[in-house]
mmCIF file of C-alpha atoms and ligand atoms in Angstrom:
data_model
loop_
_atom_site.group_PDB
_atom_site.id
_atom_site.type_symbol
_atom_site.label_atom_id
_atom_site.label_comp_id
_atom_site.label_asym_id
_atom_site.label_seq_id
_atom_site.Cartn_x
_atom_site.Cartn_y
_atom_site.Cartn_z
ATOM 1 C CA MET A 1 -12.283 50.367 -66.285
ATOM 2 C CA ALA A 2 -10.810 47.175 -67.587
ATOM 3 C CA ASP A 3 -7.208 48.514 -66.344
ATOM 4 C CA GLU A 4 -8.925 49.207 -63.042
ATOM 5 C CA LEU A 5 -10.339 45.710 -62.728
ATOM 6 C CA GLN A 6 -6.905 44.257 -63.773
ATOM 7 C CA THR A 7 -5.266 46.235 -60.853
ATOM 8 C CA ARG A 8 -7.716 45.499 -58.013
ATOM 9 C CA THR A 9 -7.575 41.705 -59.020
ATOM 10 C CA ASP A 10 -3.988 41.718 -59.126
ATOM 11 C CA THR A 11 -3.992 43.219 -55.558
ATOM 12 C CA THR A 12 -6.330 40.918 -54.134
ATOM 13 C CA LEU A 13 -4.320 38.115 -55.706
ATOM 14 C CA ALA A 14 -1.149 39.098 -54.164
ATOM 15 C CA ASP A 15 -2.732 39.734 -50.823
ATOM 16 C CA ILE A 16 -4.275 36.170 -50.887
ATOM 17 C CA ALA A 17 -1.151 34.634 -51.842
ATOM 18 C CA ALA A 18 0.623 36.565 -48.732
ATOM 19 C CA ALA A 19 -1.850 35.692 -46.337
ATOM 20 C CA PRO A 20 0.019 34.509 -43.189
ATOM 21 C CA ASP A 21 -2.827 32.569 -41.388
ATOM 22 C CA GLY A 22 -6.569 31.248 -41.828
ATOM 23 C CA GLU A 23 -8.064 34.199 -40.131
ATOM 24 C CA ALA A 24 -6.375 36.463 -42.473
ATOM 25 C CA LEU A 25 -7.333 34.682 -45.779
ATOM 26 C CA GLU A 26 -10.595 34.710 -44.348
ATOM 27 C CA ALA A 27 -10.818 38.139 -44.087
ATOM 28 C CA LEU A 28 -9.933 38.263 -47.652
ATOM 29 C CA ARG A 29 -12.409 36.163 -48.692
ATOM 30 C CA VAL A 30 -15.048 37.968 -47.147
ATOM 31 C CA ALA A 31 -13.935 41.506 -48.579
ATOM 32 C CA ALA A 32 -13.978 39.806 -52.399
ATOM 33 C CA LEU A 33 -16.649 37.066 -52.173
ATOM 34 C CA GLY A 34 -18.614 37.913 -49.268
ATOM 35 C CA LYS A 35 -22.539 39.217 -49.670
ATOM 36 C CA LYS A 36 -20.980 42.659 -49.546
ATOM 37 C CA GLY A 37 -17.626 41.855 -51.100
ATOM 38 C CA TRP A 38 -16.298 43.632 -54.073
ATOM 39 C CA VAL A 39 -16.372 40.820 -56.526
ATOM 40 C CA SER A 40 -20.036 40.231 -55.674
ATOM 41 C CA ALA A 41 -20.754 43.733 -56.051
ATOM 42 C CA LEU A 42 -19.225 43.420 -59.520
ATOM 43 C CA LEU A 43 -21.387 40.472 -60.291
ATOM 44 C CA LYS A 44 -24.462 42.170 -59.322
ATOM 45 C CA THR A 45 -23.961 44.823 -61.976
ATOM 46 C CA LEU A 46 -24.410 42.277 -64.842
ATOM 47 C CA GLY A 47 -28.118 42.524 -63.985
ATOM 48 C CA GLY A 48 -28.327 46.106 -65.212
ATOM 49 C CA MET A 49 -26.193 45.701 -68.172
ATOM 50 C CA THR A 50 -27.253 45.254 -72.048
ATOM 51 C CA PRO A 51 -26.877 42.017 -73.465
ATOM 52 C CA GLU A 52 -24.150 42.860 -75.171
ATOM 53 C CA GLN A 53 -22.478 44.390 -72.456
ATOM 54 C CA ARG A 54 -23.086 41.369 -70.245
ATOM 55 C CA GLN A 55 -21.899 39.305 -73.249
ATOM 56 C CA SER A 56 -18.612 41.144 -73.096
ATOM 57 C CA GLU A 57 -18.008 41.739 -69.281
ATOM 58 C CA GLY A 58 -19.675 38.564 -68.039
ATOM 59 C CA PRO A 59 -16.811 36.434 -68.640
ATOM 60 C CA LYS A 60 -14.398 39.214 -67.334
ATOM 61 C CA ILE A 61 -16.218 39.034 -64.235
ATOM 62 C CA GLN A 62 -16.760 35.404 -63.947
ATOM 63 C CA ALA A 63 -12.995 34.863 -64.817
ATOM 64 C CA VAL A 64 -12.452 37.264 -61.781
ATOM 65 C CA ARG A 65 -14.390 35.697 -59.454
ATOM 66 C CA ALA A 66 -12.991 32.229 -60.582
ATOM 67 C CA ALA A 67 -9.275 33.283 -60.114
ATOM 68 C CA VAL A 68 -9.722 34.817 -56.427
ATOM 69 C CA ALA A 69 -11.740 31.477 -55.571
ATOM 70 C CA ASP A 70 -9.116 29.562 -56.914
ATOM 71 C CA ALA A 71 -6.385 31.479 -55.023
ATOM 72 C CA ILE A 72 -8.484 31.249 -51.860
ATOM 73 C CA ALA A 73 -8.515 27.597 -52.051
ATOM 74 C CA ALA A 74 -4.764 27.283 -52.989
ATOM 75 C CA ARG A 75 -3.747 29.342 -50.236
ATOM 76 C CA LYS A 76 -5.967 27.789 -47.609
ATOM 77 C CA ALA A 77 -4.395 24.464 -48.525
ATOM 78 C CA ALA A 78 -0.895 25.866 -48.204
ATOM 79 C CA ILE A 79 -1.766 27.362 -44.714
ATOM 80 C CA ASP A 80 -3.187 23.891 -43.499
ATOM 81 C CA ALA A 81 -0.637 21.945 -44.417
ATOM 82 C CA ALA A 82 1.934 24.324 -42.990
ATOM 83 C CA GLU A 83 -0.130 24.446 -39.589
ATOM 84 C CA LEU A 84 -0.099 20.706 -39.481
ATOM 85 C CA ASP A 85 3.785 20.397 -39.860
ATOM 86 C CA ALA A 86 4.347 22.818 -37.170
ATOM 87 C CA ARG A 87 1.857 20.730 -34.858
ATOM 88 C CA LEU A 88 3.620 17.379 -36.013
ATOM 89 C CA ALA A 89 6.939 19.270 -35.303
ATOM 90 C CA ASN A 90 6.084 20.235 -31.828
ATOM 91 C CA GLU A 91 4.064 17.109 -30.902
ATOM 92 C CA THR A 92 7.493 14.635 -31.225
ATOM 93 C CA LEU A 93 7.585 12.464 -28.201
ATOM 94 C CA ASP A 94 11.012 12.239 -26.528
ATOM 95 C CA LEU A 95 11.853 8.546 -25.758
ATOM 96 C CA THR A 96 15.092 9.591 -23.866
ATOM 97 C CA LEU A 97 12.834 11.740 -21.018
ATOM 98 C CA PRO A 98 12.890 10.145 -17.792
ATOM 99 C CA ALA A 99 9.536 8.309 -16.680
ATOM 100 C CA PRO A 100 6.923 10.637 -15.675
ATOM 101 C CA GLU A 101 6.322 10.651 -12.047
ATOM 102 C CA THR A 102 3.118 9.028 -11.585
ATOM 103 C CA PRO A 103 0.863 8.915 -8.160
ATOM 104 C CA ARG A 104 0.858 5.316 -6.847
ATOM 105 C CA GLY A 105 -0.073 4.022 -3.172
ATOM 106 C CA SER A 106 2.593 2.064 -1.260
ATOM 107 C CA VAL A 107 2.287 -0.746 0.984
ATOM 108 C CA HIS A 108 2.529 0.181 4.859
ATOM 109 C CA PRO A 109 5.316 -1.577 6.472
ATOM 110 C CA VAL A 110 2.656 -2.986 9.093
ATOM 111 C CA SER A 111 1.241 -4.910 6.056
ATOM 112 C CA GLN A 112 4.633 -5.729 4.440
ATOM 113 C CA VAL A 113 6.056 -7.324 7.654
ATOM 114 C CA MET A 114 2.787 -9.446 7.779
ATOM 115 C CA ASP A 115 3.282 -10.379 4.588
ATOM 116 C CA GLU A 116 7.034 -11.386 5.055
ATOM 117 C CA LEU A 117 5.955 -13.201 7.981
ATOM 118 C CA ALA A 118 3.371 -15.196 5.947
ATOM 119 C CA GLU A 119 6.006 -16.129 3.453
ATOM 120 C CA ILE A 120 8.409 -17.372 5.959
ATOM 121 C CA PHE A 121 6.124 -19.119 8.112
ATOM 122 C CA ALA A 122 4.282 -20.810 4.984
ATOM 123 C CA ASP A 123 7.760 -22.439 4.034
ATOM 124 C CA LEU A 124 7.509 -23.793 7.395
ATOM 125 C CA GLY A 125 4.260 -25.352 6.921
ATOM 126 C CA PHE A 126 2.158 -22.827 9.066
ATOM 127 C CA ALA A 127 -1.577 -21.541 7.709
ATOM 128 C CA VAL A 128 -2.660 -18.135 8.464
ATOM 129 C CA LYS A 129 -5.819 -17.868 10.726
ATOM 130 C CA THR A 130 -7.722 -14.565 11.763
ATOM 131 C CA GLY A 131 -10.207 -13.877 14.276
ATOM 132 C CA PRO A 132 -12.418 -11.383 15.679
ATOM 133 C CA GLU A 133 -10.819 -7.900 16.983
ATOM 134 C CA ILE A 134 -14.464 -7.721 18.958
ATOM 135 C CA GLU A 135 -13.988 -10.967 21.181
ATOM 136 C CA ASP A 136 -15.552 -11.890 24.465
ATOM 137 C CA ASP A 137 -13.811 -12.670 27.811
ATOM 138 C CA TRP A 138 -13.890 -16.503 27.607
ATOM 139 C CA HIS A 139 -11.873 -16.417 24.331
ATOM 140 C CA ASN A 140 -9.531 -13.477 25.263
ATOM 141 C CA PHE A 141 -9.165 -14.390 28.997
ATOM 142 C CA THR A 142 -10.845 -17.747 30.451
ATOM 143 C CA ALA A 143 -9.988 -20.130 28.014
ATOM 144 C CA LEU A 144 -6.152 -18.575 28.193
ATOM 145 C CA ASN A 145 -6.340 -19.976 31.954
ATOM 146 C CA MET A 146 -7.105 -16.392 33.427
ATOM 147 C CA ALA A 147 -10.063 -16.775 35.235
ATOM 148 C CA GLU A 148 -12.305 -13.893 36.225
ATOM 149 C CA SER A 149 -10.409 -13.077 39.291
ATOM 150 C CA HIS A 150 -7.220 -13.712 37.821
ATOM 151 C CA PRO A 151 -4.536 -10.783 38.717
ATOM 152 C CA ALA A 152 -3.278 -10.595 34.847
ATOM 153 C CA ARG A 153 -6.437 -9.576 33.625
ATOM 154 C CA ALA A 154 -5.979 -6.293 35.314
ATOM 155 C CA MET A 155 -2.557 -6.088 33.374
ATOM 156 C CA HIS A 156 -4.210 -6.149 30.014
ATOM 157 C CA ASP A 157 -5.886 -2.490 30.158
ATOM 158 C CA THR A 158 -8.857 -3.780 28.387
ATOM 159 C CA PHE A 159 -11.376 -1.812 26.567
ATOM 160 C CA TYR A 160 -14.927 -3.181 27.551
ATOM 161 C CA PHE A 161 -18.311 -2.580 26.114
ATOM 162 C CA PRO A 162 -20.848 -1.609 28.176
ATOM 163 C CA ASP A 163 -23.255 -4.841 27.008
ATOM 164 C CA THR A 164 -22.545 -8.626 27.138
ATOM 165 C CA ASP A 165 -23.308 -10.912 24.255
ATOM 166 C CA ALA A 166 -26.224 -13.433 24.182
ATOM 167 C CA GLU A 167 -24.215 -16.093 26.367
ATOM 168 C CA GLY A 168 -23.698 -13.217 29.163
ATOM 169 C CA ARG A 169 -20.185 -13.047 28.145
ATOM 170 C CA LYS A 170 -18.602 -9.627 28.441
ATOM 171 C CA MET A 171 -17.269 -8.073 25.119
ATOM 172 C CA LEU A 172 -14.157 -6.134 24.516
ATOM 173 C CA LEU A 173 -11.504 -5.546 22.170
ATOM 174 C CA ARG A 174 -9.241 -8.137 22.072
ATOM 175 C CA THR A 175 -5.954 -7.295 23.977
ATOM 176 C CA HIS A 176 -3.895 -10.047 22.119
ATOM 177 C CA THR A 177 -3.998 -12.511 19.526
ATOM 178 C CA SER A 178 -3.747 -15.688 21.786
ATOM 179 C CA PRO A 179 -7.738 -15.934 21.732
ATOM 180 C CA VAL A 180 -6.846 -16.914 18.008
ATOM 181 C CA GLN A 181 -5.351 -20.005 19.510
ATOM 182 C CA ILE A 182 -8.504 -20.941 21.129
ATOM 183 C CA ARG A 183 -10.591 -20.519 18.181
ATOM 184 C CA SER A 184 -8.027 -22.386 15.673
ATOM 185 C CA MET A 185 -7.611 -25.454 18.097
ATOM 186 C CA MET A 186 -11.492 -25.560 18.587
ATOM 187 C CA ALA A 187 -12.528 -25.327 15.039
ATOM 188 C CA GLU A 188 -9.768 -27.410 13.592
ATOM 189 C CA GLY A 189 -8.461 -29.841 16.243
ATOM 190 C CA ALA A 190 -5.012 -31.255 16.032
ATOM 191 C CA PRO A 191 -2.240 -31.355 14.697
ATOM 192 C CA ILE A 192 -2.385 -27.832 14.012
ATOM 193 C CA ARG A 193 0.647 -25.208 12.945
ATOM 194 C CA ILE A 194 -0.859 -21.772 12.653
ATOM 195 C CA ILE A 195 0.076 -17.854 12.611
ATOM 196 C CA ALA A 196 -2.498 -15.252 13.362
ATOM 197 C CA PRO A 197 -1.605 -11.564 12.415
ATOM 198 C CA GLY A 198 -3.903 -8.697 13.356
ATOM 199 C CA ARG A 199 -4.516 -5.871 15.336
ATOM 200 C CA VAL A 200 -4.944 -5.703 19.360
ATOM 201 C CA TYR A 201 -5.886 -3.129 21.770
ATOM 202 C CA ARG A 202 -5.028 -1.836 25.273
ATOM 203 C CA SER A 203 -5.684 1.353 26.804
ATOM 204 C CA ASP A 204 -2.364 2.651 26.838
ATOM 205 C CA SER A 205 -0.739 5.453 24.875
ATOM 206 C CA ASP A 206 2.620 7.140 24.944
ATOM 207 C CA ALA A 207 5.667 7.056 22.568
ATOM 208 C CA THR A 208 6.194 3.668 22.535
ATOM 209 C CA HIS A 209 2.565 2.585 23.307
ATOM 210 C CA THR A 210 -0.392 3.022 21.083
ATOM 211 C CA PRO A 211 -4.117 2.161 21.937
ATOM 212 C CA MET A 212 -4.100 0.016 18.496
ATOM 213 C CA PHE A 213 -1.238 -2.163 17.391
ATOM 214 C CA HIS A 214 -0.435 -5.504 15.782
ATOM 215 C CA GLN A 215 0.604 -8.914 16.664
ATOM 216 C CA ILE A 216 1.430 -12.052 15.299
ATOM 217 C CA GLU A 217 0.461 -15.235 17.279
ATOM 218 C CA GLY A 218 2.276 -18.648 16.487
ATOM 219 C CA LEU A 219 0.786 -21.988 17.341
ATOM 220 C CA VAL A 220 1.742 -25.247 16.972
ATOM 221 C CA ILE A 221 0.220 -28.529 18.692
ATOM 222 C CA ASP A 222 0.850 -31.911 17.743
ATOM 223 C CA ARG A 223 2.250 -35.181 19.371
ATOM 224 C CA ASP A 224 5.690 -34.990 21.192
ATOM 225 C CA ILE A 225 6.562 -31.278 20.777
ATOM 226 C CA HIS A 226 9.017 -29.660 23.092
ATOM 227 C CA LEU A 227 10.803 -26.480 23.921
ATOM 228 C CA GLY A 228 13.908 -27.550 21.352
ATOM 229 C CA HIS A 229 11.140 -26.963 18.556
ATOM 230 C CA LEU A 230 9.796 -23.366 19.781
ATOM 231 C CA LYS A 231 13.484 -22.425 19.666
ATOM 232 C CA TRP A 232 14.600 -23.796 16.616
ATOM 233 C CA THR A 233 11.535 -22.163 15.100
ATOM 234 C CA LEU A 234 11.915 -18.918 16.615
ATOM 235 C CA GLU A 235 15.556 -19.012 15.416
ATOM 236 C CA THR A 236 14.974 -19.866 11.857
ATOM 237 C CA PHE A 237 11.926 -17.435 11.558
ATOM 238 C CA LEU A 238 14.127 -14.540 12.790
ATOM 239 C CA LYS A 239 17.285 -15.508 10.618
ATOM 240 C CA ALA A 240 14.905 -15.370 7.535
ATOM 241 C CA PHE A 241 13.208 -12.288 8.552
ATOM 242 C CA PHE A 242 16.267 -10.145 9.590
ATOM 243 C CA GLU A 243 18.032 -11.764 6.529
ATOM 244 C CA THR A 244 21.203 -12.738 8.329
ATOM 245 C CA ASP A 245 22.425 -15.852 10.242
ATOM 246 C CA ASP A 246 24.037 -13.914 12.875
ATOM 247 C CA ILE A 247 21.310 -14.045 15.318
ATOM 248 C CA VAL A 248 21.638 -14.808 18.894
ATOM 249 C CA LEU A 249 18.863 -15.660 21.135
ATOM 250 C CA ARG A 250 18.480 -15.471 24.832
ATOM 251 C CA LEU A 251 15.547 -17.409 26.477
ATOM 252 C CA ARG A 252 14.642 -16.246 29.917
ATOM 253 C CA PRO A 253 12.271 -18.007 32.089
ATOM 254 C CA SER A 254 8.794 -15.741 32.363
ATOM 255 C CA TYR A 255 5.194 -16.077 33.078
ATOM 256 C CA PHE A 256 1.942 -16.469 30.842
ATOM 257 C CA PRO A 257 -1.066 -17.896 32.415
ATOM 258 C CA PHE A 258 -1.643 -19.770 29.077
ATOM 259 C CA THR A 259 1.979 -21.335 28.677
ATOM 260 C CA GLU A 260 3.922 -23.218 31.057
ATOM 261 C CA PRO A 261 7.009 -23.317 31.282
ATOM 262 C CA SER A 262 7.010 -19.544 29.612
ATOM 263 C CA VAL A 263 9.999 -17.994 27.990
ATOM 264 C CA GLU A 264 10.646 -14.164 27.115
ATOM 265 C CA VAL A 265 13.026 -14.211 24.092
ATOM 266 C CA ASP A 266 15.967 -11.636 23.845
ATOM 267 C CA VAL A 267 17.506 -11.182 20.840
ATOM 268 C CA GLY A 268 21.489 -9.524 21.112
ATOM 269 C CA PHE A 269 22.325 -6.331 19.400
ATOM 270 C CA ALA A 270 25.435 -4.419 19.138
ATOM 271 C CA VAL A 271 25.816 -0.624 19.277
ATOM 272 C CA ASN A 272 27.676 1.184 16.311
ATOM 273 C CA ASP A 273 29.684 4.147 16.308
ATOM 274 C CA ALA A 274 26.743 6.292 15.243
ATOM 275 C CA GLY A 275 24.955 4.951 18.904
ATOM 276 C CA LYS A 276 22.497 2.811 16.877
ATOM 277 C CA ARG A 277 21.344 -0.590 17.666
ATOM 278 C CA THR A 278 22.397 -3.380 15.010
ATOM 279 C CA LEU A 279 20.964 -7.014 15.356
ATOM 280 C CA GLY A 280 23.530 -9.664 15.752
ATOM 281 C CA GLY A 281 25.909 -11.150 17.961
ATOM 282 C CA SER A 282 25.683 -12.340 21.667
ATOM 283 C CA GLY A 283 24.156 -9.516 24.184
ATOM 284 C CA ASP A 284 26.542 -10.269 26.426
ATOM 285 C CA ALA A 285 29.807 -9.146 24.461
ATOM 286 C CA PRO A 286 31.407 -6.085 25.228
ATOM 287 C CA GLY A 287 29.507 -3.035 23.520
ATOM 288 C CA HIS A 288 26.483 -5.189 22.958
ATOM 289 C CA GLY A 289 22.818 -5.762 24.755
ATOM 290 C CA TRP A 290 19.841 -7.906 24.791
ATOM 291 C CA MET A 291 16.346 -6.778 23.251
ATOM 292 C CA GLU A 292 13.219 -8.108 24.648
ATOM 293 C CA LEU A 293 11.582 -9.374 21.186
ATOM 294 C CA LEU A 294 8.525 -11.774 22.402
ATOM 295 C CA GLY A 295 6.916 -13.814 24.782
ATOM 296 C CA SER A 296 6.472 -17.615 24.399
ATOM 297 C CA GLY A 297 6.363 -20.772 26.006
ATOM 298 C CA MET A 298 4.715 -24.491 26.020
ATOM 299 C CA VAL A 299 1.250 -24.133 25.947
ATOM 300 C CA ASN A 300 -0.327 -25.140 29.338
ATOM 301 C CA ARG A 301 -2.178 -27.897 29.402
ATOM 302 C CA ARG A 302 -5.396 -26.189 30.914
ATOM 303 C CA VAL A 303 -5.618 -23.946 27.650
ATOM 304 C CA ILE A 304 -5.517 -27.223 25.626
ATOM 305 C CA GLU A 305 -8.214 -28.772 27.463
ATOM 306 C CA PHE A 306 -10.321 -25.596 27.425
ATOM 307 C CA ALA A 307 -10.115 -26.051 23.703
ATOM 308 C CA GLY A 308 -11.589 -29.663 23.806
ATOM 309 C CA LEU A 309 -8.378 -31.485 23.192
ATOM 310 C CA ASP A 310 -6.868 -34.222 25.183
ATOM 311 C CA ALA A 311 -3.729 -32.842 26.811
ATOM 312 C CA ASP A 312 -2.275 -36.119 27.397
ATOM 313 C CA LYS A 313 -2.069 -36.768 23.631
ATOM 314 C CA TYR A 314 -1.059 -33.575 22.428
ATOM 315 C CA GLN A 315 1.358 -30.628 23.341
ATOM 316 C CA GLY A 316 2.639 -27.498 21.640
ATOM 317 C CA PHE A 317 4.350 -24.201 21.967
ATOM 318 C CA ALA A 318 3.194 -20.832 21.275
ATOM 319 C CA PHE A 319 4.242 -17.188 20.843
ATOM 320 C CA GLY A 320 3.389 -13.667 20.526
ATOM 321 C CA VAL A 321 5.360 -10.977 18.796
ATOM 322 C CA GLY A 322 4.743 -7.374 18.263
ATOM 323 C CA VAL A 323 4.612 -6.796 14.577
ATOM 324 C CA ASP A 324 5.122 -2.740 14.907
ATOM 325 C CA ARG A 325 8.077 -3.356 16.622
ATOM 326 C CA LEU A 326 9.727 -6.167 14.477
ATOM 327 C CA ALA A 327 9.121 -3.436 11.559
ATOM 328 C CA MET A 328 10.701 -0.877 13.373
ATOM 329 C CA LEU A 329 13.703 -2.953 14.277
ATOM 330 C CA LYS A 330 13.830 -4.299 10.544
ATOM 331 C CA TYR A 331 13.487 -0.659 8.680
ATOM 332 C CA GLY A 332 15.010 1.537 11.191
ATOM 333 C CA MET A 333 11.909 3.684 12.220
ATOM 334 C CA ASP A 334 12.016 5.381 15.708
ATOM 335 C CA ASP A 335 8.825 6.651 16.355
ATOM 336 C CA LEU A 336 5.779 4.174 16.494
ATOM 337 C CA ARG A 337 3.074 6.709 16.603
ATOM 338 C CA ALA A 338 3.952 8.027 12.738
ATOM 339 C CA PHE A 339 2.812 4.381 11.947
ATOM 340 C CA PHE A 340 -0.998 5.335 12.315
ATOM 341 C CA ASP A 341 -0.735 9.303 11.260
ATOM 342 C CA GLY A 342 -1.562 8.386 7.805
ATOM 343 C CA ASP A 343 1.093 10.775 6.522
ATOM 344 C CA ASN A 344 1.484 10.225 2.761
ATOM 345 C CA ARG A 345 4.981 11.451 2.845
ATOM 346 C CA TRP A 346 6.054 8.908 5.907
ATOM 347 C CA LEU A 347 4.527 6.097 3.287
ATOM 348 C CA ALA A 348 5.952 7.404 0.113
ATOM 349 C CA HIS A 349 9.435 7.331 2.174
ATOM 350 C CA TYR A 350 8.775 3.964 4.165
ATOM 351 C CA GLY A 351 5.948 2.461 1.999
ATOM 352 C CA PHE A 352 7.003 -0.684 -0.197
ATOM 353 C CA ASN A 353 6.291 -1.267 -3.798
ATOM 354 C CA PRO A 354 2.913 -2.974 -4.067
ATOM 355 C CA LEU A 355 3.687 -4.752 -7.116
ATOM 356 C CA ALA A 356 6.674 -6.822 -5.207
ATOM 357 C CA GLN A 357 5.302 -9.484 -3.249
ATOM 358 C CA PRO A 358 7.725 -10.920 -0.510
ATOM 359 C CA THR A 359 9.080 -14.005 -1.596
ATOM 360 C CA LEU A 360 11.957 -16.269 -0.085
ATOM 361 C CA SER A 361 14.121 -16.408 -3.027
ATOM 362 C CA ALA A 362 14.142 -12.909 -4.003
ATOM 363 C CA GLY A 363 14.789 -11.860 -0.310
ATOM 364 C CA VAL A 364 11.476 -10.930 2.147
ATOM 365 C CA GLY A 365 12.447 -7.515 2.565
ATOM 366 C CA GLU A 366 13.141 -6.031 -1.351
ATOM 367 C CA ARG A 367 11.994 -2.755 -1.677
ATOM 368 C CA ALA A 368 12.076 -3.018 -5.476
HETATM 369 N N1 LIG B 1 -0.212 -12.918 24.114
HETATM 370 C C1 LIG B 1 1.165 -12.257 25.047
HETATM 371 C C2 LIG B 1 1.028 -10.818 25.089
HETATM 372 O O1 LIG B 1 0.323 -10.266 24.550
HETATM 373 C C3 LIG B 1 2.356 -12.918 24.277
HETATM 374 C C4 LIG B 1 2.319 -14.330 24.124
HETATM 375 C C5 LIG B 1 1.502 -15.408 22.940
HETATM 376 C C6 LIG B 1 2.994 -15.346 25.160
HETATM 377 C C7 LIG B 1 1.674 -16.611 23.422
HETATM 378 C C8 LIG B 1 3.069 -16.642 24.927
HETATM 379 C C9 LIG B 1 2.777 -17.281 24.245
HETATM 380 O O2 LIG B 1 1.904 -10.299 25.663
#
């Protein structure tokens, strides 16, 4: 009996010492110390013993229980320590791995170009103004010297609303940013130097026209402003925007009801071997051409009067340029429609880092 107990105890202690993991150890604990375990059964036999038997057997059985319990505790500590070591070994952080690709948004090229223009014109002392996209026909047409019967109104393919406003004015989606000229002059008087970026709408849709597109309006009203100021401003802006001094402008006589004289501005480009256009040089040189870039002119005195200013005292110039077109030229995109598809792959490719604000000192077009 004593030998049998010794053998069983030794086997159990050996099994405990060899238990590979917490689960195996728990099974051994249940088999020995659990309610129906063999050590528990032995302890129960003490109750049926004579006092003398109990005195001799009791300590032996208690010693077995203690030895098994101690062995289980020791093995459990060893297994836990090994598991922790293994986990720590697995969880090491390899700092030489490349940074994870975290999803992030990007700045749309149209927004980027507007930010670049705001930066460039801020340096020239221009403030940024905005006006409503839902306009009335007085601000969009009449005050810009396009009377109700003016043929130029028909050229704009205007989206009209069915209702008029409280003053009986026809409501429309503005067809250009020029109404901001009127709103700014009326609100602030003269002298004034502003740009007005924003969305404009025309009922027109093909590969190079979308019903909504973006313009930036420029307006300078002061004393003694002349065409030379306009040309210098446009040249300075375009050189800063395209980040090259090799920009040659051609001013062509044109017609807008709100400017007199009106000037269409072309920029010279060269065609490289791949057939791609690159800005720079005179468009008259062999292998070169002229590209229409923007409309401008000296503000018509009737417009200055409509805005409530003294046209004998003040004059100025204005220009309007397509932002989408500028973006396509600078960043080499050839399909205007992709601008408005909201395709994340296109945005990931052509978008700009939202944390890299354009600055003149760092270069306005840094993709960073
Ligand atoms: N508003 C004109 C257009 O949309 C552009 C322009 C603006 C022309 C200012 C002259 C002066 O075509």
